[in-house]
């Protein structure tokens, strides 16, 4: 199941980046959802209009499966929603990591658990280290991130063959530790103040195969003693056990792992 956010212009053409979060439904009787049978998927998108005009933004649900046609999923009323800012988010910034094809063969894909145990998304994964400057009159900041992970079990078509030696049978699953950090820098571009989520342990089931972790940091202080209002964003991912993990990236114009920083006035 894919939850996609995209915006189109008056001619119906997609404008800017499309954001998608994906996960396989594990069945109505699964014990791995907060509510049995309900598959929650969240996605974020920062849309920047290229010019003045009318744009329509929406949330779309679809499946990429071609192997079956006798199933269906239902978007549940009141539990399905799209929240949009009613003001221009002046100075906001969007992060996305490098391209990584569905088959995982792109040279810019990032793997953990296949010779490398850790990665810093948006920091040492080939992404340019973007420095974001909070507005001079901002009182604090907000940071959001979506991290999409895919398990690499024996026989999967989603990972490159070079990591076959690390793959285990389907059902082994994978365990990772993740943490989201938003770091204010000093004038030498070193860390002055770090605001982060607690490190959390995630079990990515091979049955789900694709797994989405969502992060949010609100009311991030802008410390005047740091000497700058400059921040960097990164997500720590450490492989703990089980099958290797692919960190999903951009597929064509669709972003699967991304982040947003916003000013709070």
GROMACS .gro file of C-alpha atoms in nm, residues 17 77 94 109 148 168 176-177 257:
model
    9
   17UNK     CA    1   0.850   1.645  -0.569
   77UNK     CA    2  -1.366   0.765   0.707
   94UNK     CA    3   1.295   2.023   0.231
  109UNK     CA    4   2.151   0.334  -0.236
  148UNK     CA    5   1.145   0.446   0.476
  168UNK     CA    6   1.866  -1.463   0.564
  176UNK     CA    7   1.737  -0.135   1.390
  177UNK     CA    8   1.789   0.156   1.629
  257UNK     CA    9   1.275   0.942   0.281
   0.00000   0.00000   0.00000
